Coordinates of N, CA and C in Angstrom, one line a residue:
M1 N 110.3 95.1 22.7 CA 111.8 94.9 22.8 C 112.4 96.3 23.2
R2 N 113.4 96.3 24.0 CA 114.1 97.5 24.5 C 115.2 97.9 23.6
Y3 N 115.3 99.2 23.3 CA 116.3 99.8 22.5 C 116.8 101.1 23.1
E4 N 118.0 101.6 22.7 CA 118.4 102.9 23.0 C 118.0 103.7 21.7
A5 N 117.3 104.8 21.9 CA 116.7 105.6 20.8 C 117.0 107.1 21.1
K6 N 117.3 107.8 20.0 CA 117.4 109.3 20.1 C 116.1 109.9 19.7
I7 N 115.7 110.9 20.4 CA 114.4 111.6 20.1 C 114.7 112.6 19.0
I8 N 114.1 112.4 17.8 CA 114.3 113.3 16.7 C 113.4 114.5 16.7
S9 N 112.1 114.2 17.0 CA 111.1 115.3 17.1 C 109.8 114.9 17.8
E10 N 109.1 115.9 18.3 CA 107.8 115.7 18.9 C 106.8 116.5 18.1
N11 N 105.6 116.1 18.1 CA 104.5 116.8 17.4 C 103.8 117.6 18.4
P12 N 103.8 118.9 18.4 CA 103.1 119.7 19.4 C 101.6 119.6 19.3
N13 N 101.1 119.1 18.2 CA 99.6 119.0 18.0 C 99.1 117.6 18.3
I14 N 100.0 116.6 18.3 CA 99.6 115.2 18.6 C 100.6 114.7 19.7
E15 N 100.1 114.7 20.9 CA 101.0 114.3 22.1 C 101.5 112.9 21.9
E16 N 100.8 112.0 21.3 CA 101.2 110.6 21.2 C 102.2 110.4 20.0
E17 N 102.5 111.4 19.3 CA 103.4 111.2 18.1 C 104.8 111.6 18.5
L18 N 105.8 110.6 18.2 CA 107.2 110.8 18.5 C 108.0 110.2 17.4
K19 N 109.0 111.0 16.9 CA 109.9 110.4 15.9 C 111.2 110.1 16.6
I20 N 111.7 108.9 16.4 CA 112.9 108.4 17.1 C 113.9 107.9 16.1
K21 N 115.1 107.7 16.5 CA 116.1 107.0 15.7 C 116.8 105.9 16.5
I22 N 116.8 104.7 16.0 CA 117.5 103.6 16.5 C 118.5 103.2 15.5
K23 N 119.8 103.2 15.9 CA 120.9 103.0 14.9 C 120.7 104.0 13.8
D24 N 120.5 103.6 12.6 CA 120.3 104.5 11.5 C 118.9 104.6 11.0
I25 N 118.0 104.0 11.8 CA 116.6 103.9 11.3 C 115.7 104.9 12.1
E26 N 115.0 105.7 11.3 CA 114.1 106.7 11.9 C 112.7 106.1 11.9
L27 N 111.9 106.2 13.0 CA 110.6 105.6 13.1 C 109.7 106.7 13.7
L28 N 108.5 106.8 13.1 CA 107.4 107.6 13.6 C 106.6 106.7 14.5
C29 N 106.5 106.9 15.8 CA 105.9 106.0 16.7 C 104.7 106.6 17.4
F30 N 103.8 105.7 17.9 CA 102.7 106.1 18.7 C 103.1 105.9 20.2
V31 N 103.1 106.9 21.0 CA 103.5 106.8 22.4 C 102.4 106.2 23.2
E32 N 102.6 105.1 23.9 CA 101.7 104.5 24.8 C 101.9 105.2 26.2
E33 N 103.2 105.3 26.6 CA 103.4 105.9 27.9 C 104.8 106.5 28.0
Y34 N 104.8 107.7 28.6 CA 106.0 108.4 29.0 C 106.3 108.1 30.4
K35 N 107.4 107.4 30.7 CA 107.7 107.1 32.1 C 108.7 108.2 32.7
C36 N 109.1 109.1 31.8 CA 109.9 110.3 32.1 C 109.7 111.3 31.1
S37 N 110.1 112.6 31.4 CA 109.9 113.6 30.4 C 111.0 113.4 29.3
V38 N 110.8 113.9 28.1 CA 111.7 113.8 27.0 C 112.2 115.1 26.5
E39 N 113.4 115.1 25.9 CA 113.9 116.3 25.2 C 114.4 115.9 23.9
V40 N 114.1 116.6 22.9 CA 114.6 116.4 21.5 C 116.1 116.4 21.5
G41 N 116.7 115.4 20.8 CA 118.2 115.3 20.8 C 118.8 114.4 21.8
Q42 N 118.0 114.0 22.8 CA 118.6 113.2 23.9 C 118.2 111.7 23.6
E43 N 119.0 110.8 24.3 CA 118.8 109.4 24.1 C 118.1 108.8 25.3
Y44 N 117.2 107.8 25.0 CA 116.4 107.2 26.0 C 116.3 105.7 25.8
I45 N 116.0 104.9 26.8 CA 115.7 103.5 26.7 C 114.2 103.5 26.4
V46 N 113.8 102.8 25.3 CA 112.4 102.7 24.9 C 112.0 101.3 24.7
E47 N 110.8 101.0 24.9 CA 110.2 99.7 24.7 C 109.4 99.9 23.4
L48 N 109.7 99.1 22.3 CA 109.1 99.2 21.0 C 108.3 98.0 20.8
E49 N 107.0 98.2 20.3 CA 106.1 97.1 20.0 C 105.5 97.3 18.6
M50 N 105.6 96.2 17.8 CA 105.0 96.3 16.5 C 103.5 96.0 16.7
V51 N 102.7 96.7 15.9 CA 101.2 96.6 16.0 C 100.7 96.3 14.6
V52 N 99.9 95.1 14.6 CA 99.2 94.8 13.4 C 97.7 94.7 13.8
F53 N 96.9 95.5 13.2 CA 95.5 95.5 13.6 C 94.7 94.2 13.2
D54 N 95.0 93.7 12.0 CA 94.3 92.5 11.5 C 95.3 91.3 11.7
D55 N 95.2 90.3 10.9 CA 96.0 89.1 11.0 C 97.4 89.5 10.4
L56 N 98.4 88.9 11.1 CA 99.8 89.1 10.6 C 99.9 88.3 9.3
D57 N 100.6 89.0 8.3 CA 100.8 88.3 7.0 C 102.3 88.5 6.6
I58 N 103.0 87.4 6.7 CA 104.4 87.4 6.3 C 104.6 86.7 5.0
E59 N 105.3 87.4 4.1 CA 105.5 86.8 2.8 C 107.0 86.7 2.5
K60 N 107.3 85.7 1.7 CA 108.7 85.6 1.2 C 109.1 86.8 0.4
S61 N 110.2 87.4 0.6 CA 110.7 88.5 -0.2 C 111.5 88.1 -1.4
T62 N 111.2 88.7 -2.5 CA 112.0 88.5 -3.7 C 113.4 89.2 -3.6
L63 N 113.4 90.2 -2.8 CA 114.6 91.0 -2.6 C 115.3 90.7 -1.3
Q64 N 116.6 90.4 -1.3 CA 117.3 90.1 -0.1 C 117.9 91.4 0.5
A65 N 117.1 92.1 1.3 CA 117.5 93.3 1.9 C 116.9 93.5 3.2
K66 N 117.5 94.3 4.1 CA 116.9 94.6 5.4 C 116.5 96.1 5.3
E67 N 115.2 96.4 5.6 CA 114.7 97.8 5.6 C 113.5 97.9 6.4
I68 N 113.3 99.1 6.8 CA 112.0 99.5 7.4 C 111.6 100.9 6.8
T69 N 110.5 100.9 6.1 CA 110.1 102.0 5.3 C 108.8 102.5 5.7
Q70 N 108.7 103.8 6.0 CA 107.4 104.4 6.4 C 106.5 104.5 5.1
L71 N 105.2 104.2 5.3 CA 104.2 104.2 4.3 C 103.5 105.6 4.3
A72 N 103.8 106.4 3.3 CA 103.2 107.7 3.2 C 103.6 108.5 4.4
D73 N 102.7 109.4 4.9 CA 102.9 110.2 6.1 C 102.0 109.6 7.2
S74 N 102.3 108.3 7.6 CA 101.5 107.7 8.5 C 102.3 106.9 9.5
F75 N 101.7 106.2 10.5 CA 102.4 105.4 11.4 C 102.7 104.0 10.8
A76 N 102.2 103.7 9.7 CA 102.4 102.4 9.0 C 103.8 102.2 8.4
Y77 N 104.3 101.0 8.4 CA 105.6 100.7 7.9 C 105.6 99.4 7.1
F78 N 106.5 99.3 6.1 CA 106.8 98.1 5.4 C 108.1 97.6 6.0
I79 N 108.2 96.3 6.3 CA 109.4 95.8 6.9 C 109.9 94.6 6.0
R80 N 111.2 94.6 5.8 CA 111.8 93.5 5.1 C 113.0 93.1 5.9
G81 N 113.2 91.8 6.0 CA 114.4 91.3 6.8 C 114.4 89.8 6.9
V82 N 115.3 89.3 7.7 CA 115.4 87.8 7.8 C 114.6 87.4 9.0
F83 N 113.8 86.3 8.8 CA 112.8 85.8 9.7 C 113.4 84.7 10.6
H84 N 113.4 84.9 11.9 CA 113.9 83.9 12.9 C 112.7 83.4 13.8
P85 N 111.9 82.5 13.3 CA 110.8 82.1 14.1 C 111.1 81.5 15.5
S86 N 112.2 80.8 15.6 CA 112.6 80.2 16.9 C 112.8 81.3 18.0
S87 N 113.3 82.4 17.6 CA 113.4 83.5 18.6 C 112.3 84.6 18.4
K88 N 111.4 84.3 17.5 CA 110.2 85.2 17.2 C 110.7 86.6 16.9
K89 N 111.6 86.7 15.9 CA 112.2 88.0 15.6 C 112.4 88.1 14.0
I90 N 112.4 89.3 13.6 CA 112.8 89.6 12.2 C 113.9 90.6 12.3
D91 N 115.1 90.3 11.6 CA 116.2 91.2 11.6 C 116.1 92.1 10.4
S92 N 115.7 93.3 10.6 CA 115.5 94.3 9.5 C 116.4 95.5 9.7
G93 N 117.6 95.3 10.2 CA 118.5 96.4 10.5 C 118.4 96.6 12.0
I94 N 117.3 96.5 12.6 CA 117.1 96.3 14.1 C 116.2 95.1 14.2
E95 N 116.3 94.4 15.3 CA 115.4 93.3 15.5 C 114.0 93.7 15.9
I96 N 113.0 93.1 15.2 CA 111.6 93.4 15.4 C 111.1 92.2 16.1
D97 N 110.5 92.4 17.3 CA 110.0 91.3 18.1 C 108.6 90.9 17.7
L98 N 108.4 89.6 17.5 CA 107.1 89.1 17.1 C 106.4 88.3 18.2
T99 N 106.9 88.4 19.5 CA 106.4 87.6 20.6 C 104.9 87.6 20.7
D100 N 104.3 88.8 20.5 CA 102.8 88.9 20.7 C 102.0 88.4 19.4
E101 N 102.7 87.9 18.4 CA 102.0 87.6 17.2 C 102.0 86.0 17.0
D102 N 101.0 85.5 16.3 CA 100.9 84.1 16.0 C 101.7 83.9 14.7
I103 N 102.8 83.2 14.9 CA 103.7 83.0 13.7 C 103.7 81.5 13.3
S104 N 102.8 80.8 13.8 CA 102.7 79.3 13.6 C 102.6 78.9 12.1
D105 N 102.0 79.8 11.3 CA 101.8 79.5 9.8 C 103.0 79.9 9.0
F106 N 104.0 80.4 9.6 CA 105.1 81.0 8.8 C 106.5 80.3 9.1
W107 N 106.5 79.2 9.8 CA 107.8 78.5 10.1 C 108.5 78.1 8.8
Y108 N 107.8 77.8 7.7 CA 108.4 77.4 6.5 C 109.4 78.5 5.9
L109 N 109.2 79.7 6.4 CA 110.1 80.8 6.0 C 111.3 81.1 6.9
E110 N 111.6 80.1 7.7 CA 112.7 80.2 8.7 C 114.0 80.6 8.0
N111 N 114.7 81.6 8.5 CA 116.0 82.1 8.1 C 116.0 82.6 6.6
Q112 N 114.8 83.0 6.1 CA 114.7 83.5 4.8 C 114.3 85.0 4.9
F113 N 114.5 85.7 3.8 CA 114.1 87.1 3.7 C 112.6 87.2 3.5
V114 N 112.0 88.0 4.3 CA 110.5 88.1 4.3 C 110.1 89.6 4.3
A115 N 108.8 89.8 4.0 CA 108.3 91.2 3.9 C 106.9 91.2 4.6
L116 N 106.6 92.3 5.3 CA 105.3 92.4 5.9 C 105.0 93.9 6.1
N117 N 103.7 94.2 6.3 CA 103.3 95.6 6.6 C 102.8 95.6 8.1
V118 N 103.1 96.6 8.8 CA 102.6 96.8 10.1 C 101.9 98.1 10.2
D119 N 100.9 98.2 11.1 CA 100.0 99.4 11.2 C 100.7 100.5 11.9
R120 N 101.5 100.2 12.9 CA 102.3 101.2 13.6 C 103.2 100.5 14.6
F121 N 104.1 101.4 15.1 CA 105.0 101.0 16.3 C 104.5 101.7 17.5
N122 N 104.2 101.0 18.5 CA 103.9 101.6 19.8 C 105.2 101.7 20.6
I123 N 105.3 102.8 21.4 CA 106.5 103.0 22.2 C 106.2 103.4 23.6
D124 N 107.0 102.9 24.5 CA 107.0 103.4 25.9 C 108.4 104.0 26.1
V125 N 108.4 105.3 26.6 CA 109.7 105.9 26.9 C 110.0 105.6 28.3
I126 N 111.1 104.8 28.6 CA 111.3 104.3 29.9 C 112.2 105.2 30.8
E127 N 113.4 105.5 30.3 CA 114.3 106.4 31.0 C 115.4 107.0 30.1
K128 N 116.0 108.1 30.6 CA 117.0 108.7 29.8 C 118.3 107.9 30.0
V129 N 119.1 107.9 28.9 CA 120.3 107.2 28.9 C 121.4 108.1 29.5
N130 N 122.1 107.6 30.5 CA 123.1 108.5 31.1 C 124.4 108.1 30.5
K131 N 125.0 109.0 29.8 CA 126.4 108.8 29.2 C 127.4 109.7 29.8

């Protein structure tokens, strides 16, 4: 899914590591492709993809909140938000696209608060936002 994101930081030791901010949410992402050069502090159009290495596991959340929380100092995240299977999205403060995931077992959670863990977010940096 495409977003406007501000580049927060780059890791000089790991070329594929990029910290971005979408709305008020900071994410440490794994860069798949740079289609343009980036500068810290500038805004870019990015393509963000949620990655789950094993099977997707979505559970009903006991807490009604929207959040994306980094797990330790890793690329992994805990996501909580409202599940919309008809559009294949979770609203967690930003919409997380589930198009590439098999969600057929989770329709019973439609429009409810859910929680899941993801292994990382992949990102493609598309172009600089001209303002």
